[in-house]
Amino acid sequence: MWFQDESRIGQQGSLTRVWHEKGKRPRIIRQQQFEYAYIFGAVCLRTGTTAALVMPSVNKEAMLLHLRQISKETPEGRHAVVVMDGAGWHQDVSELKNISIFV
C-alpha cells in the first residue's frame, strides 16, 4: 500500500517595506512574478520505499510519470494500491498492470 500526494512550493518577491527617514517614502522595486515547482511524493508503508518527482507543472502527464515511477518501484509479482486524494489530474492507470488507485 502506497500513500501519494503532491504539493506546490515556490518563491514570491520580498516585502516592499523598508526602514527610512521619517516623513520620506523611498522607492523600491517589488518582484511581481511567481516561480513554482511541484513535488510529487509517495511512500510504501510495508517496505518504506519512496518515489518522488519535482515537476514544473501539475497535470495528468506529470501524474502518470509519477505513477510509472511507483510501478517500477513495486517488486515483481506484487500489486500496489496507491491511496491519493481526489484531484482532477488523478487518472485511469489501466496501462499499469501492477497498480490500483484508491481515492
PDB file of N, CA and C in Angstrom:
ATOM      1  N   MET A   1       0.847  -1.170   0.000  1.00  0.00           N
ATOM      2  CA  MET A   1       0.000   0.000   0.000  1.00  0.00           C
ATOM      3  C   MET A   1       0.896   1.237   0.000  1.00  0.00           C
ATOM      4  N   TRP A   2       0.650   2.126  -0.950  1.00  0.00           N
ATOM      5  CA  TRP A   2       1.385   3.368  -1.095  1.00  0.00           C
ATOM      6  C   TRP A   2       0.465   4.545  -0.773  1.00  0.00           C
ATOM      7  N   PHE A   3       1.028   5.579  -0.171  1.00  0.00           N
ATOM      8  CA  PHE A   3       0.308   6.828   0.042  1.00  0.00           C
ATOM      9  C   PHE A   3       1.000   7.900  -0.791  1.00  0.00           C
ATOM     10  N   GLN A   4       0.225   8.642  -1.574  1.00  0.00           N
ATOM     11  CA  GLN A   4       0.770   9.604  -2.537  1.00  0.00           C
ATOM     12  C   GLN A   4       0.122  10.960  -2.339  1.00  0.00           C
ATOM     13  N   ASP A   5       0.904  12.026  -2.551  1.00  0.00           N
ATOM     14  CA  ASP A   5       0.354  13.375  -2.580  1.00  0.00           C
ATOM     15  C   ASP A   5       1.317  14.279  -3.338  1.00  0.00           C
ATOM     16  N   GLU A   6       0.841  15.454  -3.674  1.00  0.00           N
ATOM     17  CA  GLU A   6       1.676  16.428  -4.360  1.00  0.00           C
ATOM     18  C   GLU A   6       1.489  17.781  -3.695  1.00  0.00           C
ATOM     19  N   SER A   7       2.511  18.628  -3.838  1.00  0.00           N
ATOM     20  CA  SER A   7       2.482  19.929  -3.183  1.00  0.00           C
ATOM     21  C   SER A   7       3.186  20.962  -4.052  1.00  0.00           C
ATOM     22  N   ARG A   8       2.700  22.186  -3.977  1.00  0.00           N
ATOM     23  CA  ARG A   8       3.331  23.284  -4.713  1.00  0.00           C
ATOM     24  C   ARG A   8       4.254  24.040  -3.761  1.00  0.00           C
ATOM     25  N   ILE A   9       5.457  24.323  -4.220  1.00  0.00           N
ATOM     26  CA  ILE A   9       6.374  25.167  -3.461  1.00  0.00           C
ATOM     27  C   ILE A   9       6.819  26.292  -4.375  1.00  0.00           C
ATOM     28  N   GLY A  10       7.205  27.405  -3.807  1.00  0.00           N
ATOM     29  CA  GLY A  10       7.628  28.494  -4.669  1.00  0.00           C
ATOM     30  C   GLY A  10       8.173  29.667  -3.908  1.00  0.00           C
ATOM     31  N   GLN A  11       8.483  30.690  -4.656  1.00  0.00           N
ATOM     32  CA  GLN A  11       9.050  31.893  -4.097  1.00  0.00           C
ATOM     33  C   GLN A  11       8.276  33.096  -4.589  1.00  0.00           C
ATOM     34  N   GLN A  12       7.995  33.982  -3.667  1.00  0.00           N
ATOM     35  CA  GLN A  12       7.373  35.250  -4.010  1.00  0.00           C
ATOM     36  C   GLN A  12       8.364  36.335  -3.608  1.00  0.00           C
ATOM     37  N   GLY A  13       8.378  37.434  -4.329  1.00  0.00           N
ATOM     38  CA  GLY A  13       9.317  38.513  -4.044  1.00  0.00           C
ATOM     39  C   GLY A  13       9.241  39.023  -2.618  1.00  0.00           C
ATOM     40  N   SER A  14      10.240  39.781  -2.215  1.00  0.00           N
ATOM     41  CA  SER A  14      10.335  40.291  -0.850  1.00  0.00           C
ATOM     42  C   SER A  14       9.283  41.365  -0.587  1.00  0.00           C
ATOM     43  N   LEU A  15       9.126  41.678   0.679  1.00  0.00           N
ATOM     44  CA  LEU A  15       8.206  42.730   1.086  1.00  0.00           C
ATOM     45  C   LEU A  15       8.714  44.082   0.589  1.00  0.00           C
ATOM     46  N   THR A  16       7.813  45.008   0.416  1.00  0.00           N
ATOM     47  CA  THR A  16       8.219  46.321  -0.087  1.00  0.00           C
ATOM     48  C   THR A  16       8.390  47.338   1.037  1.00  0.00           C
ATOM     49  N   ARG A  17       8.392  46.911   2.282  1.00  0.00           N
ATOM     50  CA  ARG A  17       8.595  47.835   3.392  1.00  0.00           C
ATOM     51  C   ARG A  17      10.072  47.865   3.751  1.00  0.00           C
ATOM     52  N   VAL A  18      10.585  49.048   3.975  1.00  0.00           N
ATOM     53  CA  VAL A  18      11.985  49.211   4.365  1.00  0.00           C
ATOM     54  C   VAL A  18      12.088  50.334   5.394  1.00  0.00           C
ATOM     55  N   TRP A  19      13.171  50.308   6.160  1.00  0.00           N
ATOM     56  CA  TRP A  19      13.451  51.404   7.097  1.00  0.00           C
ATOM     57  C   TRP A  19      13.924  52.611   6.300  1.00  0.00           C
ATOM     58  N   HIS A  20      13.419  53.798   6.695  1.00  0.00           N
ATOM     59  CA  HIS A  20      13.837  55.024   6.014  1.00  0.00           C
ATOM     60  C   HIS A  20      13.563  56.199   6.933  1.00  0.00           C
ATOM     61  N   GLU A  21      14.064  57.347   6.566  1.00  0.00           N
ATOM     62  CA  GLU A  21      13.846  58.543   7.368  1.00  0.00           C
ATOM     63  C   GLU A  21      12.358  58.825   7.505  1.00  0.00           C
ATOM     64  N   LYS A  22      11.963  59.283   8.690  1.00  0.00           N
ATOM     65  CA  LYS A  22      10.566  59.607   8.943  1.00  0.00           C
ATOM     66  C   LYS A  22      10.105  60.703   7.984  1.00  0.00           C
ATOM     67  N   GLY A  23       8.932  60.557   7.421  1.00  0.00           N
ATOM     68  CA  GLY A  23       8.367  61.533   6.518  1.00  0.00           C
ATOM     69  C   GLY A  23       8.762  61.355   5.062  1.00  0.00           C
ATOM     70  N   LYS A  24       9.646  60.455   4.770  1.00  0.00           N
ATOM     71  CA  LYS A  24      10.079  60.210   3.390  1.00  0.00           C
ATOM     72  C   LYS A  24       9.532  58.860   2.925  1.00  0.00           C
ATOM     73  N   ARG A  25       9.279  58.739   1.636  1.00  0.00           N
ATOM     74  CA  ARG A  25       8.791  57.484   1.068  1.00  0.00           C
ATOM     75  C   ARG A  25       9.794  57.012   0.025  1.00  0.00           C
ATOM     76  N   PRO A  26      10.601  56.041   0.363  1.00  0.00           N
ATOM     77  CA  PRO A  26      11.591  55.560  -0.601  1.00  0.00           C
ATOM     78  C   PRO A  26      10.931  54.738  -1.709  1.00  0.00           C
ATOM     79  N   ARG A  27      11.505  54.754  -2.888  1.00  0.00           N
ATOM     80  CA  ARG A  27      11.044  53.915  -3.994  1.00  0.00           C
ATOM     81  C   ARG A  27      11.848  52.627  -3.965  1.00  0.00           C
ATOM     82  N   ILE A  28      11.171  51.513  -3.963  1.00  0.00           N
ATOM     83  CA  ILE A  28      11.845  50.218  -4.061  1.00  0.00           C
ATOM     84  C   ILE A  28      11.111  49.358  -5.066  1.00  0.00           C
ATOM     85  N   ILE A  29      11.820  48.392  -5.590  1.00  0.00           N
ATOM     86  CA  ILE A  29      11.255  47.501  -6.601  1.00  0.00           C
ATOM     87  C   ILE A  29      10.725  46.250  -5.926  1.00  0.00           C
ATOM     88  N   ARG A  30       9.561  45.845  -6.332  1.00  0.00           N
ATOM     89  CA  ARG A  30       8.980  44.609  -5.820  1.00  0.00           C
ATOM     90  C   ARG A  30       8.819  43.627  -6.962  1.00  0.00           C
ATOM     91  N   GLN A  31       9.265  42.407  -6.739  1.00  0.00           N
ATOM     92  CA  GLN A  31       9.121  41.352  -7.743  1.00  0.00           C
ATOM     93  C   GLN A  31       7.657  40.969  -7.852  1.00  0.00           C
ATOM     94  N   GLN A  32       7.117  40.946  -9.059  1.00  0.00           N
ATOM     95  CA  GLN A  32       5.713  40.638  -9.271  1.00  0.00           C
ATOM     96  C   GLN A  32       5.477  39.202  -9.775  1.00  0.00           C
ATOM     97  N   GLN A  33       6.516  38.553 -10.277  1.00  0.00           N
ATOM     98  CA  GLN A  33       6.365  37.203 -10.819  1.00  0.00           C
ATOM     99  C   GLN A  33       6.424  36.168  -9.691  1.00  0.00           C
ATOM    100  N   PHE A  34       5.903  35.020  -9.983  1.00  0.00           N
ATOM    101  CA  PHE A  34       5.957  33.900  -9.062  1.00  0.00           C
ATOM    102  C   PHE A  34       6.609  32.726  -9.758  1.00  0.00           C
ATOM    103  N   GLU A  35       7.455  32.024  -9.076  1.00  0.00           N
ATOM    104  CA  GLU A  35       8.090  30.820  -9.604  1.00  0.00           C
ATOM    105  C   GLU A  35       7.659  29.652  -8.727  1.00  0.00           C
ATOM    106  N   TYR A  36       7.157  28.597  -9.333  1.00  0.00           N
ATOM    107  CA  TYR A  36       6.676  27.443  -8.589  1.00  0.00           C
ATOM    108  C   TYR A  36       7.304  26.160  -9.114  1.00  0.00           C
ATOM    109  N   ALA A  37       7.337  25.183  -8.249  1.00  0.00           N
ATOM    110  CA  ALA A  37       7.673  23.804  -8.622  1.00  0.00           C
ATOM    111  C   ALA A  37       6.676  22.925  -7.876  1.00  0.00           C
ATOM    112  N   TYR A  38       6.459  21.752  -8.380  1.00  0.00           N
ATOM    113  CA  TYR A  38       5.521  20.817  -7.759  1.00  0.00           C
ATOM    114  C   TYR A  38       6.273  19.550  -7.374  1.00  0.00           C
ATOM    115  N   ILE A  39       6.091  19.123  -6.153  1.00  0.00           N
ATOM    116  CA  ILE A  39       6.730  17.907  -5.657  1.00  0.00           C
ATOM    117  C   ILE A  39       5.680  16.816  -5.572  1.00  0.00           C
ATOM    118  N   PHE A  40       5.936  15.712  -6.249  1.00  0.00           N
ATOM    119  CA  PHE A  40       5.089  14.529  -6.179  1.00  0.00           C
ATOM    120  C   PHE A  40       5.833  13.534  -5.287  1.00  0.00           C
ATOM    121  N   GLY A  41       5.173  12.999  -4.280  1.00  0.00           N
ATOM    122  CA  GLY A  41       5.840  12.056  -3.397  1.00  0.00           C
ATOM    123  C   GLY A  41       4.929  10.908  -3.019  1.00  0.00           C
ATOM    124  N   ALA A  42       5.528   9.746  -2.771  1.00  0.00           N
ATOM    125  CA  ALA A  42       4.772   8.568  -2.352  1.00  0.00           C
ATOM    126  C   ALA A  42       5.671   7.698  -1.476  1.00  0.00           C
ATOM    127  N   VAL A  43       5.047   6.979  -0.557  1.00  0.00           N
ATOM    128  CA  VAL A  43       5.792   6.063   0.308  1.00  0.00           C
ATOM    129  C   VAL A  43       5.003   4.759   0.447  1.00  0.00           C
ATOM    130  N   CYS A  44       5.730   3.645   0.426  1.00  0.00           N
ATOM    131  CA  CYS A  44       5.128   2.328   0.655  1.00  0.00           C
ATOM    132  C   CYS A  44       5.231   2.032   2.143  1.00  0.00           C
ATOM    133  N   LEU A  45       4.099   1.755   2.774  1.00  0.00           N
ATOM    134  CA  LEU A  45       4.102   1.523   4.209  1.00  0.00           C
ATOM    135  C   LEU A  45       4.837   0.248   4.610  1.00  0.00           C
ATOM    136  N   ARG A  46       4.732  -0.789   3.806  1.00  0.00           N
ATOM    137  CA  ARG A  46       5.325  -2.070   4.168  1.00  0.00           C
ATOM    138  C   ARG A  46       6.841  -2.052   4.079  1.00  0.00           C
ATOM    139  N   THR A  47       7.377  -1.479   3.010  1.00  0.00           N
ATOM    140  CA  THR A  47       8.824  -1.556   2.796  1.00  0.00           C
ATOM    141  C   THR A  47       9.560  -0.263   3.112  1.00  0.00           C
ATOM    142  N   GLY A  48       8.844   0.858   3.201  1.00  0.00           N
ATOM    143  CA  GLY A  48       9.487   2.140   3.410  1.00  0.00           C
ATOM    144  C   GLY A  48      10.074   2.718   2.133  1.00  0.00           C
ATOM    145  N   THR A  49       9.827   2.084   1.001  1.00  0.00           N
ATOM    146  CA  THR A  49      10.304   2.567  -0.288  1.00  0.00           C
ATOM    147  C   THR A  49       9.597   3.877  -0.620  1.00  0.00           C
ATOM    148  N   THR A  50      10.340   4.799  -1.203  1.00  0.00           N
ATOM    149  CA  THR A  50       9.754   6.084  -1.580  1.00  0.00           C
ATOM    150  C   THR A  50       9.937   6.329  -3.078  1.00  0.00           C
ATOM    151  N   ALA A  51       9.099   7.191  -3.608  1.00  0.00           N
ATOM    152  CA  ALA A  51       9.195   7.623  -5.006  1.00  0.00           C
ATOM    153  C   ALA A  51       8.805   9.087  -5.041  1.00  0.00           C
ATOM    154  N   ALA A  52       9.640   9.917  -5.680  1.00  0.00           N
ATOM    155  CA  ALA A  52       9.350  11.352  -5.718  1.00  0.00           C
ATOM    156  C   ALA A  52       9.807  11.955  -7.044  1.00  0.00           C
ATOM    157  N   LEU A  53       9.117  12.998  -7.460  1.00  0.00           N
ATOM    158  CA  LEU A  53       9.458  13.765  -8.659  1.00  0.00           C
ATOM    159  C   LEU A  53       9.277  15.245  -8.358  1.00  0.00           C
ATOM    160  N   VAL A  54      10.098  16.076  -8.968  1.00  0.00           N
ATOM    161  CA  VAL A  54       9.907  17.526  -8.949  1.00  0.00           C
ATOM    162  C   VAL A  54       9.583  17.931 -10.376  1.00  0.00           C
ATOM    163  N   MET A  55       8.433  18.562 -10.557  1.00  0.00           N
ATOM    164  CA  MET A  55       7.948  18.893 -11.895  1.00  0.00           C
ATOM    165  C   MET A  55       7.624  20.394 -11.984  1.00  0.00           C
ATOM    166  N   PRO A  56       7.694  20.961 -13.195  1.00  0.00           N
ATOM    167  CA  PRO A  56       7.384  22.378 -13.356  1.00  0.00           C
ATOM    168  C   PRO A  56       5.883  22.683 -13.331  1.00  0.00           C
ATOM    169  N   SER A  57       5.055  21.680 -13.543  1.00  0.00           N
ATOM    170  CA  SER A  57       3.609  21.884 -13.518  1.00  0.00           C
ATOM    171  C   SER A  57       2.942  20.613 -13.022  1.00  0.00           C
ATOM    172  N   VAL A  58       1.671  20.752 -12.690  1.00  0.00           N
ATOM    173  CA  VAL A  58       0.911  19.598 -12.232  1.00  0.00           C
ATOM    174  C   VAL A  58      -0.224  19.383 -13.231  1.00  0.00           C
ATOM    175  N   ASN A  59      -0.258  18.161 -13.794  1.00  0.00           N
ATOM    176  CA  ASN A  59      -1.280  17.814 -14.770  1.00  0.00           C
ATOM    177  C   ASN A  59      -1.317  16.294 -14.902  1.00  0.00           C
ATOM    178  N   LYS A  60      -2.138  15.800 -15.797  1.00  0.00           N
ATOM    179  CA  LYS A  60      -2.281  14.345 -15.947  1.00  0.00           C
ATOM    180  C   LYS A  60      -0.987  13.684 -16.392  1.00  0.00           C
ATOM    181  N   GLU A  61      -0.233  14.345 -17.253  1.00  0.00           N
ATOM    182  CA  GLU A  61       1.021  13.761 -17.741  1.00  0.00           C
ATOM    183  C   GLU A  61       2.042  13.633 -16.606  1.00  0.00           C
ATOM    184  N   ALA A  62       2.140  14.663 -15.769  1.00  0.00           N
ATOM    185  CA  ALA A  62       3.061  14.615 -14.636  1.00  0.00           C
ATOM    186  C   ALA A  62       2.633  13.522 -13.653  1.00  0.00           C
ATOM    187  N   MET A  63       1.327  13.402 -13.431  1.00  0.00           N
ATOM    188  CA  MET A  63       0.824  12.360 -12.524  1.00  0.00           C
ATOM    189  C   MET A  63       1.122  10.978 -13.082  1.00  0.00           C
ATOM    190  N   LEU A  64       0.973  10.788 -14.381  1.00  0.00           N
ATOM    191  CA  LEU A  64       1.253   9.491 -14.986  1.00  0.00           C
ATOM    192  C   LEU A  64       2.738   9.142 -14.856  1.00  0.00           C
ATOM    193  N   LEU A  65       3.624  10.122 -15.011  1.00  0.00           N
ATOM    194  CA  LEU A  65       5.059   9.873 -14.804  1.00  0.00           C
ATOM    195  C   LEU A  65       5.334   9.395 -13.383  1.00  0.00           C
ATOM    196  N   HIS A  66       4.666  10.026 -12.429  1.00  0.00           N
ATOM    197  CA  HIS A  66       4.864   9.613 -11.030  1.00  0.00           C
ATOM    198  C   HIS A  66       4.326   8.198 -10.785  1.00  0.00           C
ATOM    199  N   LEU A  67       3.173   7.892 -11.347  1.00  0.00           N
ATOM    200  CA  LEU A  67       2.612   6.548 -11.181  1.00  0.00           C
ATOM    201  C   LEU A  67       3.490   5.494 -11.861  1.00  0.00           C
ATOM    202  N   ARG A  68       4.097   5.831 -12.980  1.00  0.00           N
ATOM    203  CA  ARG A  68       5.034   4.895 -13.624  1.00  0.00           C
ATOM    204  C   ARG A  68       6.238   4.642 -12.725  1.00  0.00           C
ATOM    205  N   GLN A  69       6.695   5.691 -12.046  1.00  0.00           N
ATOM    206  CA  GLN A  69       7.812   5.526 -11.118  1.00  0.00           C
ATOM    207  C   GLN A  69       7.419   4.609  -9.960  1.00  0.00           C
ATOM    208  N   ILE A  70       6.230   4.777  -9.423  1.00  0.00           N
ATOM    209  CA  ILE A  70       5.751   3.897  -8.351  1.00  0.00           C
ATOM    210  C   ILE A  70       5.659   2.466  -8.862  1.00  0.00           C
ATOM    211  N   SER A  71       5.175   2.302 -10.087  1.00  0.00           N
ATOM    212  CA  SER A  71       5.069   0.974 -10.691  1.00  0.00           C
ATOM    213  C   SER A  71       6.434   0.294 -10.775  1.00  0.00           C
ATOM    214  N   LYS A  72       7.467   1.057 -11.173  1.00  0.00           N
ATOM    215  CA  LYS A  72       8.813   0.488 -11.264  1.00  0.00           C
ATOM    216  C   LYS A  72       9.384   0.121  -9.899  1.00  0.00           C
ATOM    217  N   GLU A  73       9.004   0.882  -8.865  1.00  0.00           N
ATOM    218  CA  GLU A  73       9.497   0.622  -7.507  1.00  0.00           C
ATOM    219  C   GLU A  73       8.785  -0.569  -6.842  1.00  0.00           C
ATOM    220  N   THR A  74       7.647  -0.968  -7.384  1.00  0.00           N
ATOM    221  CA  THR A  74       6.899  -2.092  -6.828  1.00  0.00           C
ATOM    222  C   THR A  74       7.573  -3.401  -7.263  1.00  0.00           C
ATOM    223  N   PRO A  75       7.907  -4.280  -6.301  1.00  0.00           N
ATOM    224  CA  PRO A  75       8.599  -5.528  -6.647  1.00  0.00           C
ATOM    225  C   PRO A  75       7.809  -6.394  -7.633  1.00  0.00           C
ATOM    226  N   GLU A  76       8.552  -7.129  -8.436  1.00  0.00           N
ATOM    227  CA  GLU A  76       7.956  -8.054  -9.413  1.00  0.00           C
ATOM    228  C   GLU A  76       7.007  -9.017  -8.705  1.00  0.00           C
ATOM    229  N   GLY A  77       5.823  -9.208  -9.282  1.00  0.00           N
ATOM    230  CA  GLY A  77       4.851 -10.130  -8.719  1.00  0.00           C
ATOM    231  C   GLY A  77       3.969  -9.523  -7.631  1.00  0.00           C
ATOM    232  N   ARG A  78       4.176  -8.260  -7.277  1.00  0.00           N
ATOM    233  CA  ARG A  78       3.364  -7.591  -6.259  1.00  0.00           C
ATOM    234  C   ARG A  78       2.437  -6.592  -6.936  1.00  0.00           C
ATOM    235  N   HIS A  79       1.378  -6.217  -6.235  1.00  0.00           N
ATOM    236  CA  HIS A  79       0.414  -5.235  -6.739  1.00  0.00           C
ATOM    237  C   HIS A  79       0.367  -4.071  -5.759  1.00  0.00           C
ATOM    238  N   ALA A  80       0.492  -2.845  -6.269  1.00  0.00           N
ATOM    239  CA  ALA A  80       0.484  -1.643  -5.434  1.00  0.00           C
ATOM    240  C   ALA A  80      -0.897  -1.006  -5.428  1.00  0.00           C
ATOM    241  N   VAL A  81      -1.409  -0.731  -4.233  1.00  0.00           N
ATOM    242  CA  VAL A  81      -2.618   0.070  -4.084  1.00  0.00           C
ATOM    243  C   VAL A  81      -2.140   1.454  -3.665  1.00  0.00           C
ATOM    244  N   VAL A  82      -2.433   2.465  -4.485  1.00  0.00           N
ATOM    245  CA  VAL A  82      -1.967   3.824  -4.236  1.00  0.00           C
ATOM    246  C   VAL A  82      -3.140   4.647  -3.712  1.00  0.00           C
ATOM    247  N   VAL A  83      -3.019   5.109  -2.471  1.00  0.00           N
ATOM    248  CA  VAL A  83      -4.050   5.925  -1.841  1.00  0.00           C
ATOM    249  C   VAL A  83      -3.733   7.384  -2.139  1.00  0.00           C
ATOM    250  N   MET A  84      -4.706   8.118  -2.711  1.00  0.00           N
ATOM    251  CA  MET A  84      -4.493   9.525  -3.046  1.00  0.00           C
ATOM    252  C   MET A  84      -5.784  10.305  -2.895  1.00  0.00           C
ATOM    253  N   ASP A  85      -5.665  11.628  -2.893  1.00  0.00           N
ATOM    254  CA  ASP A  85      -6.855  12.472  -2.800  1.00  0.00           C
ATOM    255  C   ASP A  85      -7.565  12.513  -4.157  1.00  0.00           C
ATOM    256  N   GLY A  86      -8.620  13.258  -4.243  1.00  0.00           N
ATOM    257  CA  GLY A  86      -9.440  13.256  -5.455  1.00  0.00           C
ATOM    258  C   GLY A  86      -9.147  14.387  -6.421  1.00  0.00           C
ATOM    259  N   ALA A  87      -7.894  14.768  -6.582  1.00  0.00           N
ATOM    260  CA  ALA A  87      -7.549  15.859  -7.502  1.00  0.00           C
ATOM    261  C   ALA A  87      -7.936  15.503  -8.936  1.00  0.00           C
ATOM    262  N   GLY A  88      -8.211  16.511  -9.733  1.00  0.00           N
ATOM    263  CA  GLY A  88      -8.689  16.311 -11.103  1.00  0.00           C
ATOM    264  C   GLY A  88      -7.684  15.654 -12.027  1.00  0.00           C
ATOM    265  N   TRP A  89      -6.388  15.739 -11.728  1.00  0.00           N
ATOM    266  CA  TRP A  89      -5.385  15.157 -12.615  1.00  0.00           C
ATOM    267  C   TRP A  89      -5.070  13.713 -12.276  1.00  0.00           C
ATOM    268  N   HIS A  90      -5.669  13.157 -11.220  1.00  0.00           N
ATOM    269  CA  HIS A  90      -5.520  11.732 -10.943  1.00  0.00           C
ATOM    270  C   HIS A  90      -6.361  11.001 -11.971  1.00  0.00           C
ATOM    271  N   GLN A  91      -5.805   9.978 -12.553  1.00  0.00           N
ATOM    272  CA  GLN A  91      -6.457   9.405 -13.725  1.00  0.00           C
ATOM    273  C   GLN A  91      -6.427   7.885 -13.731  1.00  0.00           C
ATOM    274  N   ASP A  92      -7.027   7.355 -14.765  1.00  0.00           N
ATOM    275  CA  ASP A  92      -7.051   5.922 -15.002  1.00  0.00           C
ATOM    276  C   ASP A  92      -5.629   5.410 -15.238  1.00  0.00           C
ATOM    277  N   VAL A  93      -5.288   4.313 -14.585  1.00  0.00           N
ATOM    278  CA  VAL A  93      -3.933   3.754 -14.729  1.00  0.00           C
ATOM    279  C   VAL A  93      -3.999   2.370 -15.370  1.00  0.00           C
ATOM    280  N   SER A  94      -4.914   2.174 -16.308  1.00  0.00           N
ATOM    281  CA  SER A  94      -5.104   0.858 -16.908  1.00  0.00           C
ATOM    282  C   SER A  94      -3.855   0.366 -17.634  1.00  0.00           C
ATOM    283  N   GLU A  95      -2.975   1.276 -18.081  1.00  0.00           N
ATOM    284  CA  GLU A  95      -1.748   0.837 -18.748  1.00  0.00           C
ATOM    285  C   GLU A  95      -0.745   0.225 -17.758  1.00  0.00           C
ATOM    286  N   LEU A  96      -0.902   0.530 -16.476  1.00  0.00           N
ATOM    287  CA  LEU A  96      -0.002  -0.003 -15.447  1.00  0.00           C
ATOM    288  C   LEU A  96      -0.696  -1.186 -14.777  1.00  0.00           C
ATOM    289  N   LYS A  97      -0.247  -2.368 -15.076  1.00  0.00           N
ATOM    290  CA  LYS A  97      -0.947  -3.579 -14.621  1.00  0.00           C
ATOM    291  C   LYS A  97      -0.741  -3.897 -13.148  1.00  0.00           C
ATOM    292  N   ASN A  98       0.301  -3.297 -12.514  1.00  0.00           N
ATOM    293  CA  ASN A  98       0.563  -3.643 -11.118  1.00  0.00           C
ATOM    294  C   ASN A  98       0.153  -2.528 -10.144  1.00  0.00           C
ATOM    295  N   ILE A  99      -0.730  -1.611 -10.582  1.00  0.00           N
ATOM    296  CA  ILE A  99      -1.191  -0.510  -9.735  1.00  0.00           C
ATOM    297  C   ILE A  99      -2.707  -0.386  -9.779  1.00  0.00           C
ATOM    298  N   SER A 100      -3.288  -0.105  -8.603  1.00  0.00           N
ATOM    299  CA  SER A 100      -4.692   0.279  -8.497  1.00  0.00           C
ATOM    300  C   SER A 100      -4.732   1.557  -7.688  1.00  0.00           C
ATOM    301  N   ILE A 101      -5.673   2.446  -8.019  1.00  0.00           N
ATOM    302  CA  ILE A 101      -5.817   3.710  -7.289  1.00  0.00           C
ATOM    303  C   ILE A 101      -6.995   3.605  -6.347  1.00  0.00           C
ATOM    304  N   PHE A 102      -6.784   4.076  -5.127  1.00  0.00           N
ATOM    305  CA  PHE A 102      -7.849   4.161  -4.128  1.00  0.00           C
ATOM    306  C   PHE A 102      -7.978   5.630  -3.753  1.00  0.00           C
ATOM    307  N   VAL A 103      -9.126   6.238  -4.059  1.00  0.00           N
ATOM    308  CA  VAL A 103      -9.338   7.660  -3.784  1.00  0.00           C
ATOM    309  C   VAL A 103     -10.176   7.818  -2.552  1.00  0.00           C
TER     310      VAL A 103
END
